[in-house]
Amino acid sequence: FRAMVNAADFARLTDFTYIDSDVTLAKFSEFVYSLGKKEITNWWKHKEMNAWIIPCLIKSQSAFPPDVWDSTPSTTNTNEAQHAWTNAQTGTKLSVVEALIRRVNSMSLRTGILANPNNEIVHRMARNGQRHTASARKSRESRQLTDVSKELQMRLSAEVKKHRESTELTKALKAQLKAAKEGSSEILTASSSGRVQTVSARSGK
């Protein structure tokens, strides 16, 4: 705008960020429109149409507390310097692989912690496969043990039943033997199935 206005008006335009009140802001707006310069008018209209711009540029119009405003940098030079520092540390126009390698090496040098060489995607997939295989094997072994346990339980139950029947048969035989010795008229006979049957007979006495 320097070529469009005199030195005093140009200085007033460039010092608008130091406006200290709403009254001064209104007077500045009147001043801008009074210049009758389309470019300057459009420049100021743009700021008035976007309500967030003026509070970001003028301390008296900001919702920031004064101490916060004063402690906030007025430029982005710090961020720009950070970009330059980052580029110097990591390089530019690198391939993805080279950038990752540089990043890992940089972190290792800074922290003293070496990168894990076995933590690539192929290693993680292999470990996942091993875990799934081990899980399937354990599940299969568990089912086999369950089947064996069921079979043993069935065999044990059968043996217990046979033992119980044998015990009952032994008791019955002893009772009948005792009765025979005491002169009972019942004669013991054994069937082919092993069961004891009794029949009435005349005593031999």
PDB file of C-alpha atoms in Angstrom, residues 45-157:
ATOM      1  CA  LYS A  45     -13.335  -5.676   4.702  1.00  0.00           C
ATOM      2  CA  HIS A  46     -11.803  -9.133   4.672  1.00  0.00           C
ATOM      3  CA  LYS A  47     -10.812  -8.710   8.330  1.00  0.00           C
ATOM      4  CA  GLU A  48     -14.210  -7.356   9.327  1.00  0.00           C
ATOM      5  CA  MET A  49     -16.072 -10.151   7.525  1.00  0.00           C
ATOM      6  CA  ASN A  50     -14.075 -12.856   9.326  1.00  0.00           C
ATOM      7  CA  ALA A  51     -14.782 -12.243  12.986  1.00  0.00           C
ATOM      8  CA  TRP A  52     -11.797 -14.236  14.220  1.00  0.00           C
ATOM      9  CA  ILE A  53      -9.091 -12.239  12.398  1.00  0.00           C
ATOM     10  CA  ILE A  54      -9.178  -8.933  14.304  1.00  0.00           C
ATOM     11  CA  PRO A  55      -9.145 -10.615  17.777  1.00  0.00           C
ATOM     12  CA  CYS A  56      -6.118 -12.589  16.605  1.00  0.00           C
ATOM     13  CA  LEU A  57      -4.259  -9.449  15.513  1.00  0.00           C
ATOM     14  CA  ILE A  58      -5.268  -6.755  18.007  1.00  0.00           C
ATOM     15  CA  LYS A  59      -4.608  -7.214  21.719  1.00  0.00           C
ATOM     16  CA  SER A  60      -7.484  -4.994  22.870  1.00  0.00           C
ATOM     17  CA  GLN A  61      -9.979  -7.091  20.880  1.00  0.00           C
ATOM     18  CA  SER A  62      -8.708 -10.480  22.033  1.00  0.00           C
ATOM     19  CA  ALA A  63     -10.281 -12.645  24.734  1.00  0.00           C
ATOM     20  CA  PHE A  64      -6.780 -13.591  25.902  1.00  0.00           C
ATOM     21  CA  PRO A  65      -5.696 -12.191  29.272  1.00  0.00           C
ATOM     22  CA  PRO A  66      -3.036  -9.498  28.715  1.00  0.00           C
ATOM     23  CA  ASP A  67      -0.239 -11.574  30.274  1.00  0.00           C
ATOM     24  CA  VAL A  68      -1.042 -14.539  28.032  1.00  0.00           C
ATOM     25  CA  TRP A  69      -1.138 -12.300  24.970  1.00  0.00           C
ATOM     26  CA  ASP A  70       2.226 -10.758  25.862  1.00  0.00           C
ATOM     27  CA  SER A  71       3.839 -14.168  26.382  1.00  0.00           C
ATOM     28  CA  THR A  72       2.612 -15.476  23.022  1.00  0.00           C
ATOM     29  CA  PRO A  73       5.035 -14.947  20.107  1.00  0.00           C
ATOM     30  CA  SER A  74       3.748 -12.566  17.469  1.00  0.00           C
ATOM     31  CA  THR A  75       5.276 -14.606  14.645  1.00  0.00           C
ATOM     32  CA  THR A  76       5.639 -18.261  13.663  1.00  0.00           C
ATOM     33  CA  ASN A  77       9.410 -17.990  13.410  1.00  0.00           C
ATOM     34  CA  THR A  78       9.892 -20.550  16.185  1.00  0.00           C
ATOM     35  CA  ASN A  79       7.845 -23.144  14.322  1.00  0.00           C
ATOM     36  CA  GLU A  80       9.602 -22.397  11.073  1.00  0.00           C
ATOM     37  CA  ALA A  81      12.959 -22.807  12.805  1.00  0.00           C
ATOM     38  CA  GLN A  82      11.763 -26.150  14.171  1.00  0.00           C
ATOM     39  CA  HIS A  83      11.004 -27.290  10.627  1.00  0.00           C
ATOM     40  CA  ALA A  84      14.507 -26.371   9.547  1.00  0.00           C
ATOM     41  CA  TRP A  85      16.010 -28.196  12.531  1.00  0.00           C
ATOM     42  CA  THR A  86      13.922 -31.302  11.836  1.00  0.00           C
ATOM     43  CA  ASN A  87      14.954 -31.307   8.192  1.00  0.00           C
ATOM     44  CA  ALA A  88      18.593 -30.995   9.204  1.00  0.00           C
ATOM     45  CA  GLN A  89      18.258 -33.953  11.576  1.00  0.00           C
ATOM     46  CA  THR A  90      16.242 -36.277   9.364  1.00  0.00           C
ATOM     47  CA  GLY A  91      16.946 -35.110   5.825  1.00  0.00           C
ATOM     48  CA  THR A  92      14.480 -34.359   3.044  1.00  0.00           C
ATOM     49  CA  LYS A  93      13.172 -36.165  -0.037  1.00  0.00           C
ATOM     50  CA  LEU A  94      13.888 -39.567   1.511  1.00  0.00           C
ATOM     51  CA  SER A  95      12.170 -42.817   0.690  1.00  0.00           C
ATOM     52  CA  VAL A  96       9.839 -44.197   3.344  1.00  0.00           C
ATOM     53  CA  VAL A  97      12.259 -46.976   4.272  1.00  0.00           C
ATOM     54  CA  GLU A  98      15.258 -44.655   4.548  1.00  0.00           C
ATOM     55  CA  ALA A  99      13.274 -42.155   6.619  1.00  0.00           C
ATOM     56  CA  LEU A 100      12.181 -44.888   9.036  1.00  0.00           C
ATOM     57  CA  ILE A 101      15.721 -46.226   9.357  1.00  0.00           C
ATOM     58  CA  ARG A 102      17.055 -42.747  10.120  1.00  0.00           C
ATOM     59  CA  ARG A 103      14.310 -42.185  12.656  1.00  0.00           C
ATOM     60  CA  VAL A 104      15.027 -45.452  14.449  1.00  0.00           C
ATOM     61  CA  ASN A 105      18.773 -44.821  14.474  1.00  0.00           C
ATOM     62  CA  SER A 106      18.243 -41.292  15.770  1.00  0.00           C
ATOM     63  CA  MET A 107      16.053 -42.541  18.625  1.00  0.00           C
ATOM     64  CA  SER A 108      18.576 -45.245  19.498  1.00  0.00           C
ATOM     65  CA  LEU A 109      21.418 -42.739  19.703  1.00  0.00           C
ATOM     66  CA  ARG A 110      19.366 -40.319  21.781  1.00  0.00           C
ATOM     67  CA  THR A 111      17.854 -42.792  24.237  1.00  0.00           C
ATOM     68  CA  GLY A 112      20.521 -45.489  24.280  1.00  0.00           C
ATOM     69  CA  ILE A 113      17.836 -48.088  23.594  1.00  0.00           C
ATOM     70  CA  LEU A 114      18.548 -50.233  20.579  1.00  0.00           C
ATOM     71  CA  ALA A 115      15.726 -50.986  18.208  1.00  0.00           C
ATOM     72  CA  ASN A 116      14.379 -54.518  18.304  1.00  0.00           C
ATOM     73  CA  PRO A 117      15.505 -56.181  15.037  1.00  0.00           C
ATOM     74  CA  ASN A 118      12.829 -58.866  15.435  1.00  0.00           C
ATOM     75  CA  ASN A 119       9.854 -56.547  15.620  1.00  0.00           C
ATOM     76  CA  GLU A 120       9.069 -56.203  11.941  1.00  0.00           C
ATOM     77  CA  ILE A 121       5.648 -57.155  10.610  1.00  0.00           C
ATOM     78  CA  VAL A 122       6.977 -60.478   9.311  1.00  0.00           C
ATOM     79  CA  HIS A 123       8.286 -61.340  12.789  1.00  0.00           C
ATOM     80  CA  ARG A 124       5.019 -60.401  14.466  1.00  0.00           C
ATOM     81  CA  MET A 125       3.042 -62.467  11.958  1.00  0.00           C
ATOM     82  CA  ALA A 126       5.330 -65.452  12.559  1.00  0.00           C
ATOM     83  CA  ARG A 127       4.875 -65.171  16.325  1.00  0.00           C
ATOM     84  CA  ASN A 128       1.118 -64.904  15.909  1.00  0.00           C
ATOM     85  CA  GLY A 129       1.173 -68.047  13.777  1.00  0.00           C
ATOM     86  CA  GLN A 130       3.200 -69.881  16.411  1.00  0.00           C
ATOM     87  CA  ARG A 131       0.768 -68.821  19.131  1.00  0.00           C
ATOM     88  CA  HIS A 132      -2.213 -70.007  17.093  1.00  0.00           C
ATOM     89  CA  THR A 133      -0.508 -73.341  16.385  1.00  0.00           C
ATOM     90  CA  ALA A 134       0.354 -73.829  20.052  1.00  0.00           C
ATOM     91  CA  SER A 135      -3.195 -72.938  21.063  1.00  0.00           C
ATOM     92  CA  ALA A 136      -4.648 -75.436  18.575  1.00  0.00           C
ATOM     93  CA  ARG A 137      -2.260 -78.151  19.800  1.00  0.00           C
ATOM     94  CA  LYS A 138      -3.193 -77.564  23.433  1.00  0.00           C
ATOM     95  CA  SER A 139      -6.876 -77.643  22.547  1.00  0.00           C
ATOM     96  CA  ARG A 140      -6.429 -80.928  20.674  1.00  0.00           C
ATOM     97  CA  GLU A 141      -4.464 -82.451  23.548  1.00  0.00           C
ATOM     98  CA  SER A 142      -7.124 -81.311  25.985  1.00  0.00           C
ATOM     99  CA  ARG A 143      -9.843 -83.017  23.934  1.00  0.00           C
ATOM    100  CA  GLN A 144      -7.780 -86.205  23.774  1.00  0.00           C
ATOM    101  CA  LEU A 145      -7.282 -86.185  27.540  1.00  0.00           C
ATOM    102  CA  THR A 146     -11.003 -85.659  27.992  1.00  0.00           C
ATOM    103  CA  ASP A 147     -11.773 -88.654  25.759  1.00  0.00           C
ATOM    104  CA  VAL A 148      -9.270 -90.835  27.636  1.00  0.00           C
ATOM    105  CA  SER A 149     -10.724 -89.725  30.959  1.00  0.00           C
ATOM    106  CA  LYS A 150     -14.233 -90.604  29.808  1.00  0.00           C
ATOM    107  CA  GLU A 151     -13.117 -94.054  28.660  1.00  0.00           C
ATOM    108  CA  LEU A 152     -11.295 -94.727  31.928  1.00  0.00           C
ATOM    109  CA  GLN A 153     -14.307 -93.554  33.903  1.00  0.00           C
ATOM    110  CA  MET A 154     -16.570 -95.931  31.978  1.00  0.00           C
ATOM    111  CA  ARG A 155     -14.185 -98.837  32.549  1.00  0.00           C
ATOM    112  CA  LEU A 156     -13.884 -97.979  36.222  1.00  0.00           C
ATOM    113  CA  SER A 157     -17.662 -97.829  36.595  1.00  0.00           C
TER     114      SER A 157
END
